[in-house]
CSV table of N, CA and C in Angstrom, one decimal:
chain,number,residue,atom,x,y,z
A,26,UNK,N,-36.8,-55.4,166.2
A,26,UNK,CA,-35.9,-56.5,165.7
A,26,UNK,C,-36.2,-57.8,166.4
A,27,UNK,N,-36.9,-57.9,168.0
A,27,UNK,CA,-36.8,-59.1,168.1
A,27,UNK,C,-38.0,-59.7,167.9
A,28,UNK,N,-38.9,-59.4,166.8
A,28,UNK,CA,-40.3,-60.1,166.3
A,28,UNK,C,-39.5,-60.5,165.1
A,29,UNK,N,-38.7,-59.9,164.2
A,29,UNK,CA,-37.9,-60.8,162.9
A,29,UNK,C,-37.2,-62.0,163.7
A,30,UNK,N,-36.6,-61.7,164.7
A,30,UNK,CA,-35.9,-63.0,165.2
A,30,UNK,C,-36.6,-64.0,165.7
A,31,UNK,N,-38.1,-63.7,166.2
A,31,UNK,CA,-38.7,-64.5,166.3
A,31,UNK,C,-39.7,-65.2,165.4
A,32,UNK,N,-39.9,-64.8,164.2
A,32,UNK,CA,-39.9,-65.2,163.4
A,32,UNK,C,-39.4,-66.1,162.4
A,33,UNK,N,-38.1,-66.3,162.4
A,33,UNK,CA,-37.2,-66.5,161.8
A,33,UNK,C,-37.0,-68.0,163.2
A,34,UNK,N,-37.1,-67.7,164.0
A,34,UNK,CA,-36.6,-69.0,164.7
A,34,UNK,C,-38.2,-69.9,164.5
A,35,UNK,N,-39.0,-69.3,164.6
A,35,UNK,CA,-40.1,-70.1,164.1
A,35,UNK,C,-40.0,-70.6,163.3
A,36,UNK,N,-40.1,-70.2,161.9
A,36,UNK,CA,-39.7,-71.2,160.8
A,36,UNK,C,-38.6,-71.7,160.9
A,37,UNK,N,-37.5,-71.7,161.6
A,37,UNK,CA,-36.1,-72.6,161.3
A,37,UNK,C,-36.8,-73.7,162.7
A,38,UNK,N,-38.0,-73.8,163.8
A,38,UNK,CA,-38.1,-75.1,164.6
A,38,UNK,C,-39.3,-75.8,163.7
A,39,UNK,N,-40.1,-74.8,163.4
A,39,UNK,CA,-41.5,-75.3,162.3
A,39,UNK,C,-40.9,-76.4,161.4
A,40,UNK,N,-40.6,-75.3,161.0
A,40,UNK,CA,-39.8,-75.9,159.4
A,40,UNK,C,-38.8,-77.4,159.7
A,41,UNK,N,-38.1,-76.8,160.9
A,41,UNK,CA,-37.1,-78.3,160.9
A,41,UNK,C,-37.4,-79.7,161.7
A,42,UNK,N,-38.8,-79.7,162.5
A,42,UNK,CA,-39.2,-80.3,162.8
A,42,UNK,C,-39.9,-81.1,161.7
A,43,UNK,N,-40.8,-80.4,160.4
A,43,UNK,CA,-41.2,-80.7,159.7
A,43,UNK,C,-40.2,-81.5,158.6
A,44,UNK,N,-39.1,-80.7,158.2
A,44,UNK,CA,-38.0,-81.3,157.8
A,44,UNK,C,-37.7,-82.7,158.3
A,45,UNK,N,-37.1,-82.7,159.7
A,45,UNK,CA,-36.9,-84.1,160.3
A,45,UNK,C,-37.9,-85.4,160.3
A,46,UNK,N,-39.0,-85.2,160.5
A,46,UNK,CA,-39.8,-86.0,160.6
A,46,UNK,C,-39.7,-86.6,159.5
A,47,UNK,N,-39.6,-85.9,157.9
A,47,UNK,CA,-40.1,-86.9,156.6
A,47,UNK,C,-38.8,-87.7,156.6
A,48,UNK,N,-37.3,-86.8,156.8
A,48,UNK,CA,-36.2,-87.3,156.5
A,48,UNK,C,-35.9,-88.7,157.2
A,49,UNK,N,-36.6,-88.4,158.7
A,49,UNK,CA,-36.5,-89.9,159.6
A,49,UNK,C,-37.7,-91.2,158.8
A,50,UNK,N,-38.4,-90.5,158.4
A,50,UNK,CA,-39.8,-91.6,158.4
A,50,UNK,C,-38.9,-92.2,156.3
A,51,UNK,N,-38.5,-91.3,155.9
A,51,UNK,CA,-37.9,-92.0,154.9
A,51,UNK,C,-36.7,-92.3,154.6
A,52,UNK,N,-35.2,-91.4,154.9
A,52,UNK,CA,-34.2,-92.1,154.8
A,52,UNK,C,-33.3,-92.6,155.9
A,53,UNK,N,-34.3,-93.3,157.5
A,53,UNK,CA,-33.2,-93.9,157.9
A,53,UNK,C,-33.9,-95.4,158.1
A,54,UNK,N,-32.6,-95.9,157.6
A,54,UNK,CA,-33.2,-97.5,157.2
A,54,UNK,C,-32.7,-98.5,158.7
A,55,UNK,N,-31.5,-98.0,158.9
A,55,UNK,CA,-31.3,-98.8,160.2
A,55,UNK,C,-30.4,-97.6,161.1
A,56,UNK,N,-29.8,-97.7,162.5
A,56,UNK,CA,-29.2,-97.1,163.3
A,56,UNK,C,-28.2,-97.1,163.2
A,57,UNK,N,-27.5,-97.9,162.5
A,57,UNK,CA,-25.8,-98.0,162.4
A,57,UNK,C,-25.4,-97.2,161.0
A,58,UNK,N,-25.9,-96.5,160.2
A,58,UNK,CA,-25.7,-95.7,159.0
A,58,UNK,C,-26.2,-94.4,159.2
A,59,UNK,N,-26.1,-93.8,158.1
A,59,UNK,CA,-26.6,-92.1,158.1
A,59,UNK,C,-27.8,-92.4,157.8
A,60,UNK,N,-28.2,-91.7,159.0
A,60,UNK,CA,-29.7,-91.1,159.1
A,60,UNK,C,-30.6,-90.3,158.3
A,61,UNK,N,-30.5,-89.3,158.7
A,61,UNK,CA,-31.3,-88.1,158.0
A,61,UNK,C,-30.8,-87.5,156.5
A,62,UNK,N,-29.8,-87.6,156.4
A,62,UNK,CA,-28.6,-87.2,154.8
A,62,UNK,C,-28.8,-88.7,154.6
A,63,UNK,N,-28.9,-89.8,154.2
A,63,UNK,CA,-29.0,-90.4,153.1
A,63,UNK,C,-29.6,-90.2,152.2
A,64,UNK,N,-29.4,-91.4,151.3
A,64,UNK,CA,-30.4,-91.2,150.2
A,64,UNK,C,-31.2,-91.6,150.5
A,65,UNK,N,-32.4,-91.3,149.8
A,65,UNK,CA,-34.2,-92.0,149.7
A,65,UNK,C,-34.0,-93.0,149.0
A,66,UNK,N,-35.1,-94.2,149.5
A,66,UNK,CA,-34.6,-95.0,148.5
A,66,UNK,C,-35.5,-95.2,147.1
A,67,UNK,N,-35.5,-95.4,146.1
A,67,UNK,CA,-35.9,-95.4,145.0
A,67,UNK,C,-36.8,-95.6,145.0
A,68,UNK,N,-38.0,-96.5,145.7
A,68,UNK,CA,-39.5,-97.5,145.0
A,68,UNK,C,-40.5,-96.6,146.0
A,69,UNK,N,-40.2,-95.4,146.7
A,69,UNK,CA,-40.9,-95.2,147.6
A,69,UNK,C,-42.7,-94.9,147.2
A,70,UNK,N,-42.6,-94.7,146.2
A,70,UNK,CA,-44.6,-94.5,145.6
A,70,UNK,C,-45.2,-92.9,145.5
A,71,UNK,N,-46.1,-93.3,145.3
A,71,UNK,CA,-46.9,-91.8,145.4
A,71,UNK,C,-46.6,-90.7,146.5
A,72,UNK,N,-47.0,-91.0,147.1
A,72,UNK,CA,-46.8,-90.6,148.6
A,72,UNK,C,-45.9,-90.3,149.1
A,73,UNK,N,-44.5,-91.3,149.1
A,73,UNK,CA,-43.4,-90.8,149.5
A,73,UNK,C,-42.9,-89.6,148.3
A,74,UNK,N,-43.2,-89.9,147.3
A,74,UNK,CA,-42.7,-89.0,146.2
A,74,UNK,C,-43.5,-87.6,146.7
A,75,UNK,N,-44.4,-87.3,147.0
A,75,UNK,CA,-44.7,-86.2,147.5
A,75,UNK,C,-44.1,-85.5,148.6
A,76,UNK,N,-43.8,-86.4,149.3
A,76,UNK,CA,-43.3,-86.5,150.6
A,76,UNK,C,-41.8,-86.2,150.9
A,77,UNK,N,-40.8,-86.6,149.5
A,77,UNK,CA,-40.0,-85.9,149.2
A,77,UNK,C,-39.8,-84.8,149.0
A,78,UNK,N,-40.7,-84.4,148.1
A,78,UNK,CA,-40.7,-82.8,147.5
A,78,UNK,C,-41.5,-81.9,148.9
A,79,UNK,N,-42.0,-82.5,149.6
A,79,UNK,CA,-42.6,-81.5,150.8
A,79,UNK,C,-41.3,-81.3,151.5
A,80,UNK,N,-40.0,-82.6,151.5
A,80,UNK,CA,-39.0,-82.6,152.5
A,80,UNK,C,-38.4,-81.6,151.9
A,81,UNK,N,-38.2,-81.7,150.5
A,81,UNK,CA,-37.0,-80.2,149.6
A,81,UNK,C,-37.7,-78.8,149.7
A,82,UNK,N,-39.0,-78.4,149.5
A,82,UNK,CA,-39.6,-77.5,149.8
A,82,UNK,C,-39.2,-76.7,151.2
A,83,UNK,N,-39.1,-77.6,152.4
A,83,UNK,CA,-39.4,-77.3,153.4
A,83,UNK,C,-37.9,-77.0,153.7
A,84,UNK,N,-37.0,-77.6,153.0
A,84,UNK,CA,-35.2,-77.1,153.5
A,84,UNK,C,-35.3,-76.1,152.8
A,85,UNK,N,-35.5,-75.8,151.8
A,85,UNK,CA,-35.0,-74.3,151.1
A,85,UNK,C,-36.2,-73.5,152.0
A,86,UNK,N,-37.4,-73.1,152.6
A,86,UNK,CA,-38.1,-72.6,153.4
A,86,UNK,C,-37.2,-72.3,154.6
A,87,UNK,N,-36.7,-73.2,154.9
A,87,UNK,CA,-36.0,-72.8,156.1
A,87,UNK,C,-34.8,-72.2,156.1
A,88,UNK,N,-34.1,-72.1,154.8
A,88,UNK,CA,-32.9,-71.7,154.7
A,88,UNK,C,-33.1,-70.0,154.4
A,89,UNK,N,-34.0,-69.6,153.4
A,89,UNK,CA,-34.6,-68.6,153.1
A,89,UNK,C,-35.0,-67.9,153.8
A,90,UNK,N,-35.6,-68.1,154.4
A,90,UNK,CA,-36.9,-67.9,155.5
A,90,UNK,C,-36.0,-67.0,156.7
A,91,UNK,N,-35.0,-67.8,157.4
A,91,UNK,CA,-34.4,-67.5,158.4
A,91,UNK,C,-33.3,-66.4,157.6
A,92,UNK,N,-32.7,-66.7,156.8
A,92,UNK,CA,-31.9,-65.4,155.8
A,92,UNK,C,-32.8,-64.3,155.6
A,93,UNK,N,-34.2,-64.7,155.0
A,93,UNK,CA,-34.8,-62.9,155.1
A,93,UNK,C,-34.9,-62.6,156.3
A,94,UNK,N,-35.5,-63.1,157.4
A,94,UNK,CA,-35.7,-62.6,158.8
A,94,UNK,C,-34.6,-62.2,159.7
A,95,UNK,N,-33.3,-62.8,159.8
A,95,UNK,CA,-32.5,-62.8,160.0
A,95,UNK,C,-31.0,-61.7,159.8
A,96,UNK,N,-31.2,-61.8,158.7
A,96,UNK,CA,-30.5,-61.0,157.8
A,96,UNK,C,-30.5,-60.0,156.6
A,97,UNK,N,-31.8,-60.3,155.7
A,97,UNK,CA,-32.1,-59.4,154.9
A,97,UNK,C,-32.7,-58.0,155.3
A,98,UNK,N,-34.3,-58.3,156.4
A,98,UNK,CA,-34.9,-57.2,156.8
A,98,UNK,C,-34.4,-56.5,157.3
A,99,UNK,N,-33.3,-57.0,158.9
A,99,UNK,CA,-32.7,-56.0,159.9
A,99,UNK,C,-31.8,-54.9,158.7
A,100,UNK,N,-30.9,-55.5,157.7
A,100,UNK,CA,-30.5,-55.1,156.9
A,100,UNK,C,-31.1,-53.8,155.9
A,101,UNK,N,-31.9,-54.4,155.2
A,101,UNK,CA,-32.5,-53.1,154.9
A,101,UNK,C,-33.0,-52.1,155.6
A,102,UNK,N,-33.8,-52.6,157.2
A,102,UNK,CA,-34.3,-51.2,158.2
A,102,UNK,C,-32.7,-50.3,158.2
A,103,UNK,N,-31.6,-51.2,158.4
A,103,UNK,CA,-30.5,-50.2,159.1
A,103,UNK,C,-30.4,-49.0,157.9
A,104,UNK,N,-30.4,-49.4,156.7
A,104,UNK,CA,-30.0,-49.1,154.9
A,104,UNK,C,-30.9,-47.6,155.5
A,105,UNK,N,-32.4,-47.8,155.4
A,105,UNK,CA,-33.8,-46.9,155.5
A,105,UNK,C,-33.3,-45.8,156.9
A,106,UNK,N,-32.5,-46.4,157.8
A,106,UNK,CA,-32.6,-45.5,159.0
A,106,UNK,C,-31.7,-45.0,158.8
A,107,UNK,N,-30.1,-45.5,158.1
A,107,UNK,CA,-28.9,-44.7,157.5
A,107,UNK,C,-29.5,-43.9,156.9
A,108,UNK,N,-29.9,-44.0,155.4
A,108,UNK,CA,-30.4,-42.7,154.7
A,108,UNK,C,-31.6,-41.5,155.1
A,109,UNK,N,-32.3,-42.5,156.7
A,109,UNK,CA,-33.0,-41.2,156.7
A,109,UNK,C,-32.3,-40.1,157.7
A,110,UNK,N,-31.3,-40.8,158.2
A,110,UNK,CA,-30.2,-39.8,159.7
A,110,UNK,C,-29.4,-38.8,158.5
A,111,UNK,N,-29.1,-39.5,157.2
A,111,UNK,CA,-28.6,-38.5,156.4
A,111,UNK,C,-29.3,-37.8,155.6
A,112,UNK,N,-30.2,-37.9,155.7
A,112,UNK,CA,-31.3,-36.8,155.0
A,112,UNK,C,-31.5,-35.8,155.7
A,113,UNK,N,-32.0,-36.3,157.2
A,113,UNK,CA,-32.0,-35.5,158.1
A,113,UNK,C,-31.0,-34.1,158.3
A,114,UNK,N,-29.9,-34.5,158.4
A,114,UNK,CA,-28.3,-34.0,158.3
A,114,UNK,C,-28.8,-33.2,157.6
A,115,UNK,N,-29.0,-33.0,156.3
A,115,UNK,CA,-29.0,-32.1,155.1
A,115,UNK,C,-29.4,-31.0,154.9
């Protein structure tokens, strides 16, 4: 179990360092407003437009990511080791 967990915290620092960096380099305009949750601003170009879609890619990765590691696998091992202690039983 603790190689899923570490897994899962890898992509949720990977991932959110990667996250943060685009969100800072694109929607914080000054210090006194919302930083990282604003909006993008409209004219950003090629590049930023890419750079958007790497920033949305990489939140649902992280969200995902740390939910299967986290929570889905441990989940199903327990499901596999329940029904095989009642197999066993039988």
């Amino acid at each position: 179990m603790a190689d899923e967990f570490a897994k899962g915290l890898g992509i949720l620092t990977g991932g959110g360092l990667v996250w943060m960096a685009i969100s800072a380099w694109l929607t914080t305009a000054g210090f006194e407003g919302r930083q990282l949750l604003a909006a993008p601003p409209s004219d950003v170009g090629t590049y930023g437009e890419l750079a958007l879609v790497i920033r949305d890619v990489t939140g649902w990765f992280i969200i995902f990511g740390v939910l299967a590691f986290w929570v889905l696998i441990p989940s199903i091992r327990q499901v596999q080791q329940y029904r095989r202690s009642r197999a066993d039983q039988s």
